[in-house]
Amino acid sequence: MFEIKNISYEVSGGSRKKVLDSISLKIKGGSLIVITGTNGSGKSTLAQIIMGIKRPSEGQILLDKTDITNKTITERANFGLAFSFQQPVKLKGIKVYDLISIARGELVSEKEASKYLKQVGLNPDEYLLREINDKLSGGELKRIEIASVLARDAKIMIFDEPEAGIDLWSFENLTKVFKKLKAENRTLIIISHQDRILKIADEIIVLNDGKIKSHGTPAKILPKITGGKL
Amino acid sequence: MNLSEEEKQIFCEVIADNDVSRESGAWQGEDERASPVATGASDAARETSFRLSAPKGAYNFRVNGKSVGRKSTANIDIKTKQKKSGLDIYIKPGTKNETVHIPVAISATGLKEAVYNDFYIGDNSKVTIIAGCGIYNCGDQDSVHDGIHRFYVGKNAKIKYIEKHYGFGRGGGGKILNPTTEVYLEKDSEATLELEQIKGVDSTIRKTTAELEDNAKLMVKERLFTHGRQSAESLYEINLNGKDSTADLASRSIARDLSKQTFKATIIGNNKCRGHSECDAIIMDDAAVHAIPALNAKTKDAELIHEAAIGKLASDQINKLMTLGLTKKEAESRIINGFLN
Ligand SMILES: Nc1ncnc2c1ncn2[C@@H]1O[C@H](COP(=O)(O)OP(=O)(O)OP(=O)(O)O)[C@@H](O)[C@H]1O
Ligand SMILES: [Mg+2]
């Protein structure tokens, strides 16, 4: 059980702005939550606060009743949280194989590293020894980013717009991976605008202007989104 | 001739960590201590054999100003200079895939030397040259090594030059290395320079100059790491004189603590040519980095590009590695190692 209590995030750039305004959420273990909403509504900010990348101005985050609000990113990672960035990070001089090994916490066999690349539709022979630099395309970087998160084998996995820049075939495959992870009873928090992902959610949360605008099952929320009511 | 532990350590640091010497068996790991490698080589090589076997090919080991082991081969002749301290190294035309090792160790505090090594590389040859200098200074006087290397690269010849600099020892005396590298590239020739200074050198002024004739090619990969109160200056002047000559200079550096670095790259295009230089520096703590690019095109057909980026360790990179379970410190050192790779 994962609980977010009254999370606010303020920035001061000239005028003060509440990027997140008192967000509260309860996420049951093993469920698949999709957060959606317009650009700039605060989705990534919320996800980064959960992972500890940003610190909230107010509020609390509880994991199985333990307050993790002041824990570092590393501590959260060790508690079983994993995070896939919306904008994949480039790491000069670090190879895909190295990244997977870091994610696994040990030097992995080529075979094991390959497993994660295949899940995101990358041919291991071609990519394992590639450096994670700007010679890789956006879609390649994004898939490597996702592979590194899959390699964490985490209890709670957060994906910030996994569909961005990924071709249809790989995306299809990725949806299957998400279903499999859910079947393994992991908790998934996915930020997405993609119909196919919204459909497999247990619960959809719609953010607007830093607030939860609506909240419910796909059956309840999807018609409103497609009907233009959100 | 006995080599001290420190001198052995220097040779291992400066020549062992590259592919060529590993292939040639120059490096024997600690485990092999018990069974020294039998070599038929010179005294020096035998002395160092429990960590170093004699490198394949030609070599000269220099310790505290003296040559302690040398081997010439059928194609590579190493001779002592008559008027100055240093070597003349002659590589016969057409020599293929041979190596020359000329490492230098200084373990005497207060030793100051200037060494001139000239390489005459015959046409159509292809060789790897491994230099490098280490200073162990446990005293309180400065030890200084000024290494002046000149490469005359013949037509259609290719060289790879690997130079590593290294310092250690807790004495108050400075460990100072000032390398000068001059490269003269004849028509269709090629030089790749890998210059690395990542540990323990207190002060350094590196000067690298090159003159390129038609269709000659120069590639430079420089890696610098400074910490404490160290200072490093790296100055390049590359003259693209020949038609279709090309130069690509890539420098990556990290400055920590209170250290200071200056990088100055001048590329002069005197003909139809292509030149590219790139300086990528990471600043940590209270260090300072000064980058001065200069492009000097003397004809409209000279295509010259310079890129310089100086910044702190990227927080998004640190965050990414922390989400994978590394601590902040671990993440930083991982990023630094990758960057200097
Ligand atoms: N440090 C900051 N200073 C000023 N504004 C900020 C800062 N951080 C975030 N914001 C603003 O907060 C809002 C929410 O950003 P966030 O990245 O969370 O949106 P998002 O919902 O993920 O959008 P997208 O769908 O485009 O990814 C944006 O308007 C953004 O400009
Ligand atoms: Mg976002």
mmCIF file of N, CA and C in Angstrom, chain A residues 51 53 73-74 77-78 83 85 89-94 98-99 102-103 145 148-149 152, chain B residues 252 278 280 316-328 334-335 337-339 341:
data_model
loop_
_atom_site.group_PDB
_atom_site.id
_atom_site.type_symbol
_atom_site.label_atom_id
_atom_site.label_comp_id
_atom_site.label_asym_id
_atom_site.label_seq_id
_atom_site.Cartn_x
_atom_site.Cartn_y
_atom_site.Cartn_z
ATOM 1 N N MET A 51 9.483 9.457 -6.280
ATOM 2 C CA MET A 51 10.793 8.810 -6.344
ATOM 3 C C MET A 51 11.841 9.540 -5.509
ATOM 4 N N ILE A 53 13.127 12.506 -6.360
ATOM 5 C CA ILE A 53 13.959 13.350 -7.233
ATOM 6 C C ILE A 53 13.634 14.819 -6.965
ATOM 7 N N ILE A 73 16.825 9.276 -2.870
ATOM 8 C CA ILE A 73 16.468 8.466 -4.046
ATOM 9 C C ILE A 73 17.002 7.045 -3.869
ATOM 10 N N THR A 74 18.266 6.956 -3.444
ATOM 11 C CA THR A 74 18.905 5.646 -3.282
ATOM 12 C C THR A 74 18.131 4.781 -2.287
ATOM 13 N N ALA A 77 15.057 3.561 -3.868
ATOM 14 C CA ALA A 77 15.373 2.497 -4.832
ATOM 15 C C ALA A 77 15.565 1.177 -4.085
ATOM 16 N N ASN A 78 16.234 1.258 -2.928
ATOM 17 C CA ASN A 78 16.470 0.036 -2.161
ATOM 18 C C ASN A 78 15.221 -0.504 -1.462
ATOM 19 N N PHE A 83 12.127 3.853 -11.343
ATOM 20 C CA PHE A 83 11.604 5.035 -12.027
ATOM 21 C C PHE A 83 12.158 5.164 -13.437
ATOM 22 N N PHE A 85 12.486 7.656 -16.529
ATOM 23 C CA PHE A 85 12.377 9.092 -16.813
ATOM 24 C C PHE A 85 11.640 9.382 -18.122
ATOM 25 N N VAL A 89 18.115 9.817 -19.809
ATOM 26 C CA VAL A 89 19.366 10.495 -19.485
ATOM 27 C C VAL A 89 20.505 9.863 -20.277
ATOM 28 N N LYS A 90 21.361 10.706 -20.846
ATOM 29 C CA LYS A 90 22.546 10.184 -21.545
ATOM 30 C C LYS A 90 23.706 10.067 -20.567
ATOM 31 N N LEU A 91 24.500 9.032 -20.734
ATOM 32 C CA LEU A 91 25.619 8.800 -19.822
ATOM 33 C C LEU A 91 26.869 8.508 -20.627
ATOM 34 N N LYS A 92 27.636 9.541 -20.918
ATOM 35 C CA LYS A 92 28.852 9.403 -21.722
ATOM 36 C C LYS A 92 29.785 8.344 -21.157
ATOM 37 N N GLY A 93 30.233 7.452 -22.015
ATOM 38 C CA GLY A 93 31.233 6.487 -21.580
ATOM 39 C C GLY A 93 30.661 5.285 -20.842
ATOM 40 N N ILE A 94 29.335 5.290 -20.604
ATOM 41 C CA ILE A 94 28.731 4.124 -19.954
ATOM 42 C C ILE A 94 27.961 3.341 -21.022
ATOM 43 N N ASP A 98 26.732 -1.925 -19.079
ATOM 44 C CA ASP A 98 27.104 -1.395 -17.755
ATOM 45 C C ASP A 98 25.861 -0.924 -17.002
ATOM 46 N N LEU A 99 24.986 -0.237 -17.731
ATOM 47 C CA LEU A 99 23.787 0.313 -17.092
ATOM 48 C C LEU A 99 22.912 -0.801 -16.522
ATOM 49 N N ILE A 102 24.539 -2.105 -13.446
ATOM 50 C CA ILE A 102 24.321 -1.196 -12.320
ATOM 51 C C ILE A 102 22.909 -1.415 -11.764
ATOM 52 N N ALA A 103 21.952 -1.509 -12.673
ATOM 53 C CA ALA A 103 20.564 -1.695 -12.256
ATOM 54 C C ALA A 103 20.378 -2.995 -11.477
ATOM 55 N N GLU A 145 16.320 3.236 -21.498
ATOM 56 C CA GLU A 145 15.874 3.760 -20.203
ATOM 57 C C GLU A 145 14.868 2.786 -19.570
ATOM 58 N N SER A 148 16.468 -0.476 -18.388
ATOM 59 C CA SER A 148 17.217 -0.373 -17.129
ATOM 60 C C SER A 148 16.270 -0.445 -15.932
ATOM 61 N N VAL A 149 15.048 0.041 -16.114
ATOM 62 C CA VAL A 149 14.063 -0.012 -15.027
ATOM 63 C C VAL A 149 13.508 -1.426 -14.864
ATOM 64 N N ARG A 152 15.556 -3.623 -12.747
ATOM 65 C CA ARG A 152 15.545 -3.433 -11.298
ATOM 66 C C ARG A 152 14.721 -4.500 -10.580
ATOM 67 N N ARG B 252 38.717 15.705 -22.844
ATOM 68 C CA ARG B 252 37.751 15.626 -21.749
ATOM 69 C C ARG B 252 38.498 15.791 -20.447
ATOM 70 N N GLU B 278 37.204 19.804 -29.643
ATOM 71 C CA GLU B 278 36.096 19.662 -28.713
ATOM 72 C C GLU B 278 36.698 19.616 -27.308
ATOM 73 N N ASP B 280 35.515 19.297 -23.399
ATOM 74 C CA ASP B 280 34.374 18.963 -22.571
ATOM 75 C C ASP B 280 34.892 18.853 -21.142
ATOM 76 N N ASP B 316 20.916 15.336 -13.551
ATOM 77 C CA ASP B 316 20.025 14.293 -14.072
ATOM 78 C C ASP B 316 20.751 12.955 -14.183
ATOM 79 N N GLN B 317 22.055 13.010 -14.488
ATOM 80 C CA GLN B 317 22.823 11.757 -14.556
ATOM 81 C C GLN B 317 22.972 11.136 -13.165
ATOM 82 N N ILE B 318 23.256 11.994 -12.184
ATOM 83 C CA ILE B 318 23.393 11.488 -10.812
ATOM 84 C C ILE B 318 22.061 10.881 -10.357
ATOM 85 N N ASN B 319 20.974 11.615 -10.597
ATOM 86 C CA ASN B 319 19.648 11.112 -10.212
ATOM 87 C C ASN B 319 19.333 9.779 -10.857
ATOM 88 N N LYS B 320 19.660 9.684 -12.134
ATOM 89 C CA LYS B 320 19.365 8.428 -12.849
ATOM 90 C C LYS B 320 20.073 7.251 -12.172
ATOM 91 N N LEU B 321 21.360 7.420 -11.887
ATOM 92 C CA LEU B 321 22.094 6.297 -11.291
ATOM 93 C C LEU B 321 21.636 6.027 -9.857
ATOM 94 N N MET B 322 21.188 7.085 -9.167
ATOM 95 C CA MET B 322 20.650 6.853 -7.818
ATOM 96 C C MET B 322 19.342 6.059 -7.881
ATOM 97 N N THR B 323 18.527 6.304 -8.897
ATOM 98 C CA THR B 323 17.289 5.507 -9.006
ATOM 99 C C THR B 323 17.610 4.036 -9.255
ATOM 100 N N LEU B 324 18.839 3.774 -9.724
ATOM 101 C CA LEU B 324 19.235 2.376 -9.925
ATOM 102 C C LEU B 324 19.929 1.807 -8.692
ATOM 103 N N GLY B 325 19.917 2.575 -7.598
ATOM 104 C CA GLY B 325 20.405 2.034 -6.334
ATOM 105 C C GLY B 325 21.787 2.499 -5.911
ATOM 106 N N LEU B 326 22.473 3.299 -6.743
ATOM 107 C CA LEU B 326 23.790 3.780 -6.325
ATOM 108 C C LEU B 326 23.623 4.947 -5.348
ATOM 109 N N THR B 327 24.593 5.097 -4.438
ATOM 110 C CA THR B 327 24.585 6.282 -3.587
ATOM 111 C C THR B 327 25.066 7.464 -4.434
ATOM 112 N N LYS B 328 24.909 8.652 -3.875
ATOM 113 C CA LYS B 328 25.328 9.843 -4.627
ATOM 114 C C LYS B 328 26.817 9.768 -4.985
ATOM 115 N N ARG B 334 31.029 6.880 -10.840
ATOM 116 C CA ARG B 334 30.666 6.144 -12.061
ATOM 117 C C ARG B 334 30.635 7.074 -13.285
ATOM 118 N N ILE B 335 30.043 8.246 -13.079
ATOM 119 C CA ILE B 335 29.925 9.207 -14.183
ATOM 120 C C ILE B 335 31.313 9.736 -14.585
ATOM 121 N N ASN B 337 34.218 8.179 -14.160
ATOM 122 C CA ASN B 337 34.950 7.122 -14.852
ATOM 123 C C ASN B 337 34.495 6.953 -16.294
ATOM 124 N N GLY B 338 33.189 7.014 -16.489
ATOM 125 C CA GLY B 338 32.665 6.889 -17.839
ATOM 126 C C GLY B 338 33.148 8.038 -18.717
ATOM 127 N N PHE B 339 33.091 9.215 -18.136
ATOM 128 C CA PHE B 339 33.477 10.424 -18.874
ATOM 129 C C PHE B 339 34.941 10.389 -19.292
ATOM 130 N N ASN B 341 36.677 7.784 -19.748
ATOM 131 C CA ASN B 341 36.933 6.526 -20.441
ATOM 132 C C ASN B 341 37.608 6.725 -21.791
#
